[in-house]
Amino acid sequence: MTPPVSRGRHNRKKKRTVRRRLPMRYLLPSVLLVALLAMLMLRGYVHSEILADHRVQAPAPTDQVPDSVLEGGPVIDARTAGGNARTLRIPDRKIVLTFDDGPDPVWTPRVLDELRKNHAHGVFFVTGTMASRHPELVRRMVDEGHEIGLHTFNHPDLSFQSTSRIDWELSQNQLVLAGAAGIRTSLFRPPYSSFSDAMDDKSWPVTRYIGSRGYLTVVNNTDSEDWKRPGVPAIIERATPKDGRGAIVLMHDSGGDRSQTVAALGEFLPRMQRQGYEFTNLTSALGAPSAHTPVTGFALWKGKAFIGAVEISEHVTGVLVVGLAAIGVLVMVRFGLMLLLSFLHARKVRRKDFSWGGQFTRPVSVLVPAYNERECIEATVRSLVASDHPIEVVVIDDGSTDGTADLVEAMWIPNVRVVRQRNAGKPAALNNGIANARHDIVVMMDGDTVFEPSTVRELVQPFADPRVGAVAGNAKVGNRDSLIGAWQHIEYVMGFNLDRRMYDLLGCMPTIPGAVGAFRRDALDRIGGMSEDTLAEDTDVTMALHRDGWRVVYAENARAWTEAPESVQQLWSQRYRWSYGTMQAIWKHRRAVVERGPSGRFGRVGLPFVSLFMVVAPLLAPLIDVFLLYGLVFGPTGKTVAAWFGVLLVQAVCAAYAFRLDRERMTHLISLPLQQILYRQLMYVVLLQSWITALTGGRLRWQKLRRTGVVEAPGGTTNRRKETERRPVA
């Protein structure tokens, strides 16, 4: 039947251009994803995981280096317009302690403590990566009277870099100082530098260029070699100037274990002060103006914004790491429980002597709520009348406009009745069906589902136990020949053969599937029937039955074949409704957590399980893929890939076991890796949208999926539509 045409939308005379907005369900997740990627990129940048260059230049000739530089002091001033450089030496009895590669959160504070204790000052050549992550230490250096110098942002050998990269390294380093301490500096020390006589034809052009940008290049003439960790006495000996001369001493406050450096300072400072040495800043030793100039205005706020962004990225990635650890634990605990409990459940119900209390042979009522199910309803009804258990079929037509009810009535099948009602939704249709049912056990199914001849019989056997109030059957995807159908097939097989077995043994089955479930009518009457409070009426009623003290169990052989969504849009709509409805049901039954008796047992076991494994875990699961991408780009690639494949292997083992329990062919598991990457992202966005809807107080209406009528039970005679008539997977 052709759907009615909207006049306002298709009337050409009144046609107008409508500006389409990007739906919020796409916009907000996209914004969050971009923000997350930006935070990860920034973290990678400030941790030298991107734009880092660890090459070190081999020694080169010195033909182009002036002799005055090679034989001069450790301070090189190439700021003159003509490019002529001069060098400066430190006066006698003065020592300028310089510390490279920091600030480090462990060792820099201890170095500063030693300097303060001995009333000494020094120069800290900081990298942008470290200073941006620990701005409080830069502020402390300035507050305690020390000088700051640049050591680039990412610590590359500048002789390999272009002038634009050099400018970038300097500007980013200055940006961090502006944000951390509100200053800029004129001091610079090249990474991997040594004495002035080590200047060569590769490093000299860099020094000249640095000078043209307004910087003093500071090398050293006394290397403590503390980076080798030779021991405290050796560090002190190498740091001691000869014959009372002035010196620029190279030390490190970062880059590894600096305990020997700190210990050496504790002895070196008072010893040299007793010998008449003064530990001072570079500009003080040279009698020059301070190297620091205040930063104000836009440059200051730009620096503060950068520091703030780095701090946020550190916190975000820290939270992500915790989240990844949490999801890792949840995944492993869940898979471990599923494997163990599903094995125990299968062994229990498959024993030859297992019985629910005798054969259940009483007739039952099968309720089929239908709204515009003309494509499917005939196959559904014919599958029911082929049942090997005595049944009556009640088709509740919920105001269909495609002739669904007329089609069923025209079939003229005994024990098949049609109940018509105005469109009121699925819960109302089910309640109407319950009111019209003749038997005390009611089976519920969807109008797009077909049963096997044994389905009803297998489904109602647990009612031989008077404690059982509801039974969940085994829903199977019939249209699994497309990629999106195969993904749902994997999900269904794992969900019904692992999750539901686990929940059965734990006594907290969260949902009786709408496609195949059975209820004791007395149990439904006690809880008020099918509720319209949530969009997941099947989850809502199942939780209510638990709270009322009824057992809810799983019947593995009660198979029903359902038509799963065939496009991303349809799948989105269905899962959005399911996930939002599940959240509604959890919230509705939240008081069970503090109640006593059966309700309390479900509240303290079932609700946490449902919340963790059906809401929280799927929401966090994409972190595995985010960190896979991060690890592939920034490293360590090998460990990242190994960890991801380890998780995939665990999932594959669980999936294979579920397929084995359900006697399914393993061929569809070929698409499991792709399912884990793409399908998981879709479920994440759906859950995120559901969270947003729940938090903003939004409402959803019940959504009807377009059906194709291609599903039939194995061995059925229902005509399939030709493959060429199938709608493509979106």
XYZ file of C-alpha atoms in Angstrom:
730
model
C 0.000 0.000 0.000
C 1.377 3.414 -0.943
C 1.736 5.658 2.098
C -0.306 8.852 2.040
C 1.432 11.810 0.487
C 1.941 14.901 2.587
C 0.453 17.825 0.688
C 2.531 20.450 2.367
C 5.754 18.635 1.623
C 5.156 17.727 -2.022
C 2.903 20.486 -3.374
C 5.086 22.130 -5.999
C 3.185 25.405 -5.975
C 3.906 25.833 -2.298
C 7.392 24.384 -2.440
C 9.912 26.306 -0.441
C 13.503 25.846 0.480
C 13.937 24.478 3.962
C 17.297 24.735 5.639
C 18.071 21.328 7.069
C 19.832 21.162 10.366
C 22.297 18.484 11.257
C 20.388 16.204 13.663
C 21.514 16.448 17.272
C 22.114 12.695 17.328
C 24.908 13.263 14.801
C 26.066 16.701 15.915
C 26.716 16.092 19.594
C 28.571 12.766 19.216
C 30.580 14.328 16.383
C 31.514 17.295 18.554
C 32.472 14.979 21.410
C 34.523 12.808 19.063
C 36.361 15.811 17.594
C 37.004 17.186 21.091
C 38.287 13.804 22.259
C 40.596 13.458 19.261
C 41.842 17.019 19.825
C 42.618 16.209 23.450
C 44.454 13.035 22.441
C 46.407 14.880 19.751
C 47.389 17.574 22.249
C 48.478 14.940 24.730
C 50.524 13.232 22.044
C 52.114 16.579 21.215
C 53.097 17.525 24.765
C 54.396 14.011 25.412
C 56.581 14.153 22.284
C 54.602 11.360 20.694
C 53.965 13.403 17.549
C 56.242 15.912 15.791
C 59.146 14.439 17.742
C 62.478 13.987 15.946
C 65.086 11.993 17.837
C 67.817 12.120 15.222
C 71.224 13.381 16.407
C 73.692 14.925 13.985
C 77.091 13.293 13.638
C 80.168 15.529 14.146
C 80.894 17.756 11.146
C 83.806 19.946 10.008
C 84.347 23.342 11.643
C 85.523 25.329 8.604
C 82.669 27.846 8.758
C 82.807 28.452 12.518
C 84.774 31.560 13.556
C 87.843 30.884 15.678
C 86.551 33.430 18.178
C 83.605 31.133 18.831
C 85.587 27.911 18.939
C 88.094 29.430 21.370
C 85.652 31.692 23.194
C 83.340 31.487 26.167
C 80.184 29.434 26.647
C 77.781 32.337 25.982
C 77.438 33.142 22.284
C 75.847 36.438 21.284
C 75.020 36.430 17.568
C 72.324 39.076 17.811
C 74.220 41.758 15.895
C 72.811 42.791 12.539
C 75.952 41.858 10.635
C 75.965 38.347 11.993
C 79.283 38.795 13.764
C 79.216 36.822 16.979
C 80.954 37.493 20.252
C 81.361 35.171 23.172
C 81.208 35.838 26.883
C 82.819 34.125 29.846
C 81.704 33.854 33.443
C 83.836 35.880 35.874
C 86.075 34.056 38.320
C 84.567 32.668 41.497
C 81.104 32.624 39.949
C 79.229 29.476 38.983
C 76.100 29.393 36.856
C 74.367 26.084 37.483
C 72.241 25.085 34.503
C 69.650 22.316 34.489
C 68.366 20.810 31.251
C 65.275 18.916 30.088
C 62.900 19.727 32.943
C 60.829 20.460 34.821
C 60.287 17.008 36.258
C 57.570 16.553 38.918
C 59.843 14.352 41.055
C 63.364 15.741 40.709
C 62.920 19.444 39.938
C 61.281 20.213 43.316
C 64.172 18.464 45.088
C 66.722 20.431 43.058
C 64.897 23.659 43.897
C 64.846 22.689 47.566
C 68.640 22.261 47.587
C 69.163 25.598 45.844
C 66.854 27.404 48.250
C 68.426 25.757 51.281
C 71.861 26.999 50.182
C 70.713 30.437 48.938
C 71.853 29.612 45.423
C 70.386 30.436 42.043
C 70.640 28.843 38.643
C 69.241 28.682 35.131
C 66.665 26.083 34.096
C 66.512 25.337 30.385
C 63.029 23.892 30.103
C 61.369 22.011 27.273
C 57.872 22.983 26.250
C 56.609 19.435 26.652
C 57.599 19.264 30.310
C 56.847 22.884 31.206
C 53.340 22.700 29.742
C 52.562 19.672 31.908
C 54.099 21.126 35.082
C 53.570 24.905 34.900
C 53.555 25.219 38.688
C 57.258 24.316 38.749
C 58.059 27.020 36.197
C 56.245 29.538 38.397
C 58.211 28.348 41.403
C 61.508 28.780 39.539
C 60.651 32.376 38.696
C 59.267 33.143 42.158
C 62.460 31.855 43.808
C 64.688 34.043 41.648
C 65.991 31.579 39.069
C 66.251 32.280 35.370
C 64.472 30.332 32.669
C 65.884 29.470 29.270
C 64.405 27.779 26.231
C 65.396 24.230 25.335
C 62.858 23.929 22.450
C 59.450 22.357 22.744
C 60.074 18.780 21.570
C 63.878 18.599 22.036
C 64.890 17.939 18.395
C 68.392 18.390 17.001
C 67.867 21.739 15.269
C 70.586 21.116 12.698
C 68.103 18.779 10.978
C 65.242 21.284 11.077
C 64.037 24.029 8.762
C 63.892 27.637 9.914
C 60.101 27.394 10.114
C 60.376 24.378 12.440
C 62.966 26.229 14.540
C 60.623 29.217 14.807
C 57.811 26.855 15.788
C 59.910 25.240 18.516
C 60.881 28.637 19.942
C 57.413 30.185 19.735
C 55.749 27.181 21.361
C 58.362 27.153 24.099
C 57.729 30.871 24.736
C 53.978 30.290 24.649
C 54.315 27.818 27.507
C 56.434 30.243 29.569
C 53.844 32.965 29.009
C 51.057 30.718 30.220
C 53.014 29.244 33.115
C 54.794 32.300 34.541
C 53.761 35.320 32.461
C 57.257 35.848 31.042
C 59.340 35.382 27.930
C 63.095 34.799 27.961
C 66.106 35.672 25.804
C 68.183 32.626 26.821
C 68.413 29.529 24.655
C 70.320 26.277 24.826
C 70.258 23.943 21.809
C 69.426 20.299 22.500
C 72.446 17.978 22.359
C 74.839 20.941 22.735
C 78.214 20.748 24.436
C 81.164 23.138 24.763
C 81.645 26.069 22.399
C 84.627 24.335 20.784
C 82.215 21.549 19.723
C 80.390 23.980 17.423
C 80.581 22.737 13.814
C 79.361 23.592 10.335
C 75.966 21.993 11.054
C 75.222 23.691 14.376
C 76.799 27.072 13.656
C 74.131 28.200 11.112
C 71.498 27.321 13.683
C 73.278 29.407 16.320
C 73.456 32.370 13.937
C 69.771 32.026 13.111
C 68.857 31.781 16.792
C 70.844 34.952 17.385
C 68.963 36.727 14.616
C 65.761 35.929 16.502
C 67.062 37.794 19.565
C 68.442 34.988 21.721
C 71.691 34.398 23.577
C 72.915 30.862 22.972
C 74.184 29.327 26.196
C 76.305 26.181 26.077
C 78.591 25.109 28.947
C 82.242 24.793 29.804
C 81.894 22.341 32.717
C 79.928 19.132 32.243
C 79.044 17.219 35.407
C 78.039 14.241 33.258
C 75.333 13.520 35.817
C 73.244 11.916 33.065
C 75.670 8.976 33.211
C 74.916 8.555 36.947
C 78.608 7.960 37.770
C 78.117 8.497 41.514
C 78.024 11.585 43.730
C 81.831 12.031 44.123
C 82.361 11.856 40.352
C 79.595 14.390 39.681
C 81.090 16.813 42.212
C 84.597 16.386 40.808
C 83.491 17.032 37.215
C 81.334 20.027 38.203
C 84.160 21.778 40.088
C 85.846 24.594 38.087
C 89.645 24.616 37.845
C 91.823 27.245 39.511
C 88.960 29.419 40.749
C 87.631 30.176 37.283
C 84.017 30.979 36.561
C 81.932 28.262 34.969
C 78.636 27.334 33.439
C 77.966 23.867 34.834
C 75.701 21.455 32.979
C 73.334 19.331 35.074
C 69.936 17.755 34.525
C 66.744 17.871 36.575
C 64.822 15.491 34.318
C 65.289 12.575 31.969
C 65.465 9.740 34.462
C 66.687 9.051 37.982
C 68.374 12.260 39.230
C 68.887 11.200 42.828
C 72.669 11.406 42.382
C 72.337 14.949 41.047
C 70.279 16.016 44.061
C 72.704 14.355 46.471
C 75.674 15.955 44.707
C 74.094 19.409 45.000
C 73.674 18.886 48.736
C 77.471 18.563 49.060
C 78.655 20.681 46.125
C 76.838 23.914 46.983
C 78.105 24.434 50.568
C 81.600 23.188 49.663
C 82.047 25.675 46.824
C 80.487 28.500 48.834
C 83.093 27.890 51.542
C 85.724 28.289 48.842
C 84.328 31.719 47.953
C 82.177 30.808 44.965
C 78.826 32.455 44.276
C 76.007 30.549 42.609
C 74.101 33.073 40.543
C 71.952 33.614 37.486
C 73.560 34.042 34.096
C 72.605 37.673 33.562
C 73.684 38.553 37.110
C 77.062 36.931 36.519
C 77.476 38.898 33.274
C 76.168 42.154 34.725
C 73.409 42.222 32.110
C 69.683 43.013 32.379
C 67.384 40.172 33.348
C 66.617 37.652 30.631
C 62.952 37.789 31.593
C 60.433 40.262 30.212
C 56.781 40.320 31.270
C 54.097 39.124 28.868
C 50.774 40.961 28.808
C 47.607 41.195 26.789
C 46.625 38.631 24.191
C 49.959 36.793 24.321
C 49.486 36.192 28.050
C 45.956 34.848 27.673
C 46.959 32.773 24.682
C 49.618 31.124 26.836
C 47.192 30.572 29.693
C 44.677 29.038 27.281
C 47.331 26.634 26.006
C 48.328 25.614 29.523
C 44.655 25.157 30.384
C 44.093 22.995 27.312
C 47.097 20.844 28.212
C 45.800 20.437 31.752
C 42.379 19.415 30.442
C 43.938 16.952 27.997
C 45.985 15.409 30.803
C 42.875 14.984 32.951
C 40.797 13.707 30.033
C 43.372 11.134 29.030
C 43.803 10.182 32.673
C 40.076 9.577 32.926
C 40.199 7.649 29.651
C 42.963 5.445 30.977
C 40.901 4.741 34.091
C 37.892 4.134 31.868
C 39.905 1.790 29.682
C 41.056 -0.123 32.738
C 37.473 -0.252 33.985
C 36.129 -1.502 30.668
C 38.941 -4.037 30.519
C 37.982 -5.385 33.926
C 34.278 -5.314 33.051
C 34.853 -7.089 29.748
C 36.987 -9.807 31.298
C 34.662 -10.296 34.282
C 31.639 -10.407 32.006
C 33.199 -12.839 29.567
C 34.495 -14.999 32.387
C 31.078 -15.127 34.035
C 29.323 -15.752 30.737
C 31.582 -18.647 29.799
C 31.382 -20.264 33.221
C 27.679 -19.771 33.875
C 26.567 -20.567 30.325
C 28.515 -23.816 30.557
C 26.849 -24.646 33.876
C 23.412 -23.693 32.532
C 23.790 -25.799 29.384
C 25.010 -28.768 31.408
C 22.070 -28.394 33.789
C 19.226 -28.136 31.252
C 20.694 -30.705 28.856
C 20.897 -33.505 31.400
C 18.701 -36.438 30.459
C 17.019 -36.379 33.848
C 16.337 -32.622 33.813
C 12.681 -31.676 34.160
C 10.697 -28.578 35.086
C 8.218 -30.786 36.938
C 6.555 -32.885 34.266
C 5.249 -32.263 30.766
C 3.234 -29.070 30.314
C 0.463 -29.915 27.842
C -2.303 -27.402 28.570
C -3.348 -25.156 25.678
C -1.983 -21.619 25.597
C -2.885 -18.321 23.965
C -0.464 -16.738 21.493
C -0.748 -12.949 21.215
C 0.460 -11.235 18.051
C 0.341 -7.423 18.251
C 0.435 -6.057 14.715
C 0.656 -2.617 13.201
C 0.997 -2.470 9.400
C 2.494 -5.964 9.219
C 0.898 -6.987 5.915
C 4.282 -8.082 4.539
C 4.883 -10.521 7.396
C 1.657 -11.415 9.147
C 0.616 -14.321 6.918
C 3.927 -16.137 7.439
C 3.679 -15.437 11.166
C 0.185 -16.889 11.502
C 0.905 -19.932 9.333
C 3.988 -20.731 11.424
C 1.801 -20.657 14.536
C -0.912 -22.947 13.246
C 1.812 -25.477 12.393
C 2.659 -25.669 16.094
C 2.756 -29.096 17.740
C 1.284 -27.632 20.958
C -2.423 -26.789 21.393
C -2.848 -23.038 20.967
C -5.221 -20.256 20.114
C -3.901 -17.298 18.134
C -5.057 -13.768 18.896
C -3.907 -11.119 16.422
C -4.367 -7.655 17.903
C -4.516 -5.133 15.078
C -3.337 -1.784 16.445
C -5.057 0.463 13.933
C -3.177 -0.774 10.870
C -3.742 1.145 7.636
C -2.401 -1.511 5.250
C -5.118 -4.142 5.656
C -3.254 -6.371 8.103
C -6.416 -7.411 9.965
C -8.350 -8.031 6.752
C -5.576 -10.281 5.470
C -5.624 -12.432 8.616
C -9.403 -12.724 8.609
C -9.348 -13.707 4.937
C -7.138 -16.690 5.797
C -10.113 -18.396 7.530
C -7.981 -20.446 9.914
C -9.651 -22.046 12.968
C -8.452 -20.864 16.385
C -7.122 -17.634 14.857
C -8.988 -14.532 15.999
C -8.487 -10.885 15.147
C -9.058 -8.188 17.740
C -9.176 -4.682 16.315
C -8.411 -1.490 18.217
C -7.575 2.099 17.458
C -3.870 2.804 17.304
C -2.679 2.934 20.920
C 0.766 1.338 20.917
C 2.187 -2.096 21.572
C 1.641 -2.275 25.382
C -2.036 -1.394 24.941
C -2.363 -3.998 22.194
C -0.821 -6.663 24.425
C -3.090 -5.774 27.336
C -6.059 -6.006 24.993
C -4.819 -9.401 23.875
C -4.433 -10.586 27.473
C -8.014 -9.516 28.167
C -9.223 -11.538 25.171
C -7.051 -14.604 25.821
C -8.826 -17.784 26.904
C -5.926 -19.560 28.597
C -3.799 -18.957 31.680
C -0.486 -19.023 29.800
C 0.039 -16.341 27.169
C 2.803 -16.410 24.585
C 3.793 -13.089 23.056
C 5.529 -12.582 19.740
C 6.061 -9.829 17.188
C 4.176 -9.594 13.940
C 7.361 -10.005 11.912
C 8.432 -13.229 13.635
C 7.906 -16.873 12.698
C 7.967 -19.850 15.061
C 9.169 -23.373 14.465
C 6.559 -26.101 15.098
C 8.175 -26.920 18.444
C 8.690 -23.346 19.625
C 5.535 -22.952 21.696
C 5.897 -26.393 23.264
C 9.508 -25.721 24.274
C 8.657 -22.229 25.471
C 5.903 -23.255 27.907
C 7.543 -26.312 29.501
C 9.065 -24.295 32.405
C 5.526 -23.396 33.552
C 5.321 -26.892 35.018
C 7.218 -25.220 37.855
C 4.661 -23.031 39.673
C 7.386 -20.585 40.671
C 8.064 -19.609 37.055
C 6.267 -16.448 35.990
C 7.837 -15.866 32.592
C 10.049 -17.591 30.041
C 12.424 -16.065 27.501
C 12.819 -17.860 24.205
C 15.710 -17.917 21.767
C 15.268 -15.204 19.131
C 17.274 -15.686 15.967
C 17.991 -13.340 13.076
C 16.406 -14.669 9.907
C 17.751 -12.110 7.434
C 21.439 -12.647 8.164
C 22.699 -12.667 4.577
C 23.762 -8.991 4.605
C 26.693 -7.588 6.548
C 24.527 -5.687 9.002
C 22.332 -8.766 9.379
C 25.379 -10.924 10.082
C 26.516 -8.502 12.784
C 23.126 -8.693 14.471
C 23.178 -12.473 14.085
C 26.448 -12.602 16.051
C 24.995 -10.273 18.662
C 21.801 -12.314 19.037
C 23.593 -15.656 19.297
C 25.962 -14.330 21.959
C 23.195 -12.527 23.814
C 20.804 -15.467 23.984
C 23.330 -18.250 24.506
C 25.708 -16.532 26.913
C 24.042 -13.530 28.544
C 20.638 -15.070 29.111
C 22.070 -18.313 30.436
C 24.159 -16.275 32.862
C 21.189 -14.165 33.946
C 19.050 -17.295 34.321
C 21.454 -18.872 36.815
C 21.917 -15.571 38.639
C 18.148 -15.133 38.885
C 18.105 -11.705 37.263
C 16.933 -12.131 33.658
C 16.567 -8.514 32.493
C 14.289 -8.927 29.477
C 11.743 -11.280 27.983
C 12.226 -10.611 24.258
C 9.189 -9.283 22.472
C 9.811 -11.730 19.634
C 9.447 -14.863 21.761
C 8.304 -14.859 25.363
C 5.661 -16.466 27.552
C 3.958 -15.297 30.738
C 1.786 -16.743 33.427
C -1.410 -14.742 33.277
C -1.759 -14.613 37.054
C 1.714 -13.105 37.284
C 0.824 -10.400 34.771
C -2.402 -9.616 36.624
C -0.500 -9.173 39.898
C 1.824 -6.548 38.419
C -0.881 -4.727 36.463
C -0.206 -6.116 32.996
C 2.022 -4.563 30.369
C 3.045 -1.081 31.433
C 3.126 1.928 29.132
C 5.558 3.803 31.395
C 8.614 2.978 29.282
C 9.533 2.299 25.670
C 10.934 -1.106 26.645
C 7.758 -2.692 27.941
C 9.342 -6.150 27.801
C 12.203 -5.079 30.088
C 9.834 -3.183 32.356
C 7.475 -6.134 32.840
C 10.364 -8.554 33.399
C 11.804 -6.392 36.165
C 8.354 -6.072 37.723
C 7.969 -9.868 37.758
C 11.330 -10.260 39.500
C 10.305 -7.737 42.133
C 7.042 -9.629 42.664
C 8.976 -12.811 43.443
C 8.523 -14.773 40.213
C 11.243 -16.788 38.527
C 12.129 -15.763 34.981
C 13.996 -18.427 33.003
C 15.429 -19.119 29.558
C 14.289 -21.860 27.157
C 17.096 -22.478 24.686
C 15.116 -24.627 22.247
C 12.192 -22.222 21.906
C 13.502 -20.690 18.706
C 11.843 -17.798 16.905
C 13.015 -16.287 13.639
C 12.708 -12.536 13.471
C 13.418 -9.919 10.858
C 16.215 -7.653 12.022
C 16.686 -4.095 10.717
C 18.302 -4.058 7.298
C 19.683 -0.517 7.265
C 21.733 1.569 9.639
C 18.838 4.007 10.012
C 16.422 1.246 11.026
C 18.959 -0.301 13.372
C 19.611 3.105 14.912
C 15.909 3.691 15.538
C 15.405 0.247 17.061
C 18.438 0.333 19.349
C 17.793 3.917 20.345
C 14.343 2.882 21.549
C 15.691 -0.229 23.268
C 18.519 1.520 25.073
C 16.400 4.479 26.114
C 13.628 2.164 27.257
C 16.121 0.093 29.260
C 17.325 3.245 31.008
C 13.720 4.160 31.752
C 13.078 0.719 33.215
C 16.216 0.845 35.371
C 15.193 4.243 36.687
C 11.613 3.136 37.277
C 12.680 0.137 39.373
C 15.595 1.848 41.160
C 13.931 1.561 44.578
C 14.383 -2.196 44.399
C 17.985 -1.617 45.488
C 16.865 -0.676 49.018
C 13.852 -2.969 49.329
C 13.681 -6.351 51.033
C 12.682 -9.774 49.815
C 12.657 -10.742 46.125
C 12.559 -7.107 45.043
C 15.677 -6.314 47.034
C 17.514 -9.365 45.727
C 16.805 -8.280 42.171
C 17.668 -4.676 42.963
C 21.052 -5.534 44.458
C 21.995 -8.160 41.855
C 19.964 -7.691 38.706
C 19.905 -3.914 38.421
C 23.690 -3.514 38.877
C 24.306 -6.250 36.299
C 21.923 -4.664 33.813
C 23.337 -1.193 34.442
C 26.951 -2.308 34.097
C 26.661 -4.708 31.194
C 23.821 -3.182 29.162
C 24.427 0.547 29.706
C 27.849 1.410 31.144
C 30.028 -1.216 29.451
C 28.756 -0.565 25.893
C 29.201 3.161 26.482
C 32.841 2.667 27.504
C 33.648 -0.085 25.012
C 34.731 2.300 22.198
C 37.643 3.375 24.410
C 39.312 0.150 23.301
C 39.160 1.320 19.694
C 40.115 4.912 20.563
C 43.272 3.733 22.267
C 43.925 1.319 19.424
C 43.961 4.270 17.031
C 46.012 6.331 19.479
C 48.527 3.541 19.933
C 48.810 2.931 16.189
C 49.554 6.610 15.570
C 51.657 7.460 18.610
C 52.929 4.074 19.795
C 53.837 1.686 21.205
C 52.306 0.124 18.119
C 53.289 -3.477 18.836
C 51.901 -3.557 22.359
C 48.753 -1.727 21.282
C 47.998 -4.158 18.469
C 48.774 -7.119 20.725
C 46.424 -5.824 23.434
C 43.611 -5.183 20.954
C 43.984 -8.597 19.365
C 44.018 -10.096 22.849
C 40.615 -8.555 23.571
C 39.379 -9.642 20.145
C 40.597 -13.178 20.808
C 38.635 -13.344 24.067
C 35.536 -12.095 22.251
C 36.090 -14.603 19.456
C 36.361 -17.458 21.952
C 33.109 -16.391 23.600
C 31.384 -15.987 20.244
C 32.584 -19.384 19.039
C 31.341 -21.024 22.235
C 27.968 -19.309 21.864
C 27.699 -20.517 18.264
C 28.582 -24.015 19.405
C 25.902 -23.949 22.099
C 23.350 -22.776 19.542
C 24.532 -25.278 16.920
C 25.198 -22.455 14.460
C 27.741 -22.481 11.664
C 30.925 -20.566 12.452
C 31.190 -18.898 9.041
C 29.498 -15.679 10.146
C 32.247 -15.123 12.713
C 34.474 -13.992 9.847
C 32.858 -10.564 10.200
C 33.493 -10.406 13.971
C 36.574 -8.093 13.819
C 34.730 -5.601 11.642
C 31.693 -5.871 13.880
C 33.800 -5.050 16.917
C 35.143 -1.902 15.265
C 32.140 -0.477 13.400
C 29.109 -1.944 15.154
C 30.487 -0.999 18.567
C 30.783 2.648 17.495
C 27.176 2.670 16.337
C 25.990 1.212 19.633
C 28.121 3.764 21.482
C 26.539 6.693 19.652
C 23.063 5.245 20.179
C 23.703 4.860 23.903
C 25.171 8.348 24.075
C 22.092 9.754 22.403
C 19.902 7.810 24.828
C 21.827 9.263 27.758
C 21.352 12.751 26.334
C 17.637 12.154 25.834
C 17.311 10.814 29.376
C 19.284 13.654 30.962
C 17.414 16.348 29.046
C 14.035 14.838 29.843
C 13.226 14.101 26.208
C 10.522 11.705 25.138
C 10.514 9.097 22.387
C 7.560 7.596 20.606
C 7.261 3.938 19.638
C 8.853 3.560 16.194
C 7.705 1.180 13.459
C 10.393 -0.447 11.335
C 9.846 -1.126 7.674
C 9.457 -4.881 7.081
C 10.221 -6.935 3.995
C 8.652 -10.285 4.888
C 11.725 -12.316 3.968
C 12.020 -14.342 7.172
C 10.834 -17.909 7.528
C 11.586 -20.736 9.911
C 13.920 -23.490 8.703
C 12.018 -25.793 6.397
C 9.168 -23.299 6.049
C 7.191 -22.738 2.875
C 6.794 -18.985 3.040
C 7.709 -17.368 -0.237
C 10.794 -15.208 -0.054
C 11.042 -12.055 -2.065
C 13.532 -12.153 -4.844
C 17.006 -11.043 -3.939
C 16.713 -8.175 -6.418
C 13.783 -6.825 -4.436
C 15.741 -6.619 -1.211
C 16.502 -3.138 0.014
C 20.251 -2.495 0.117
C 22.056 -2.184 3.407
C 22.496 1.479 4.222
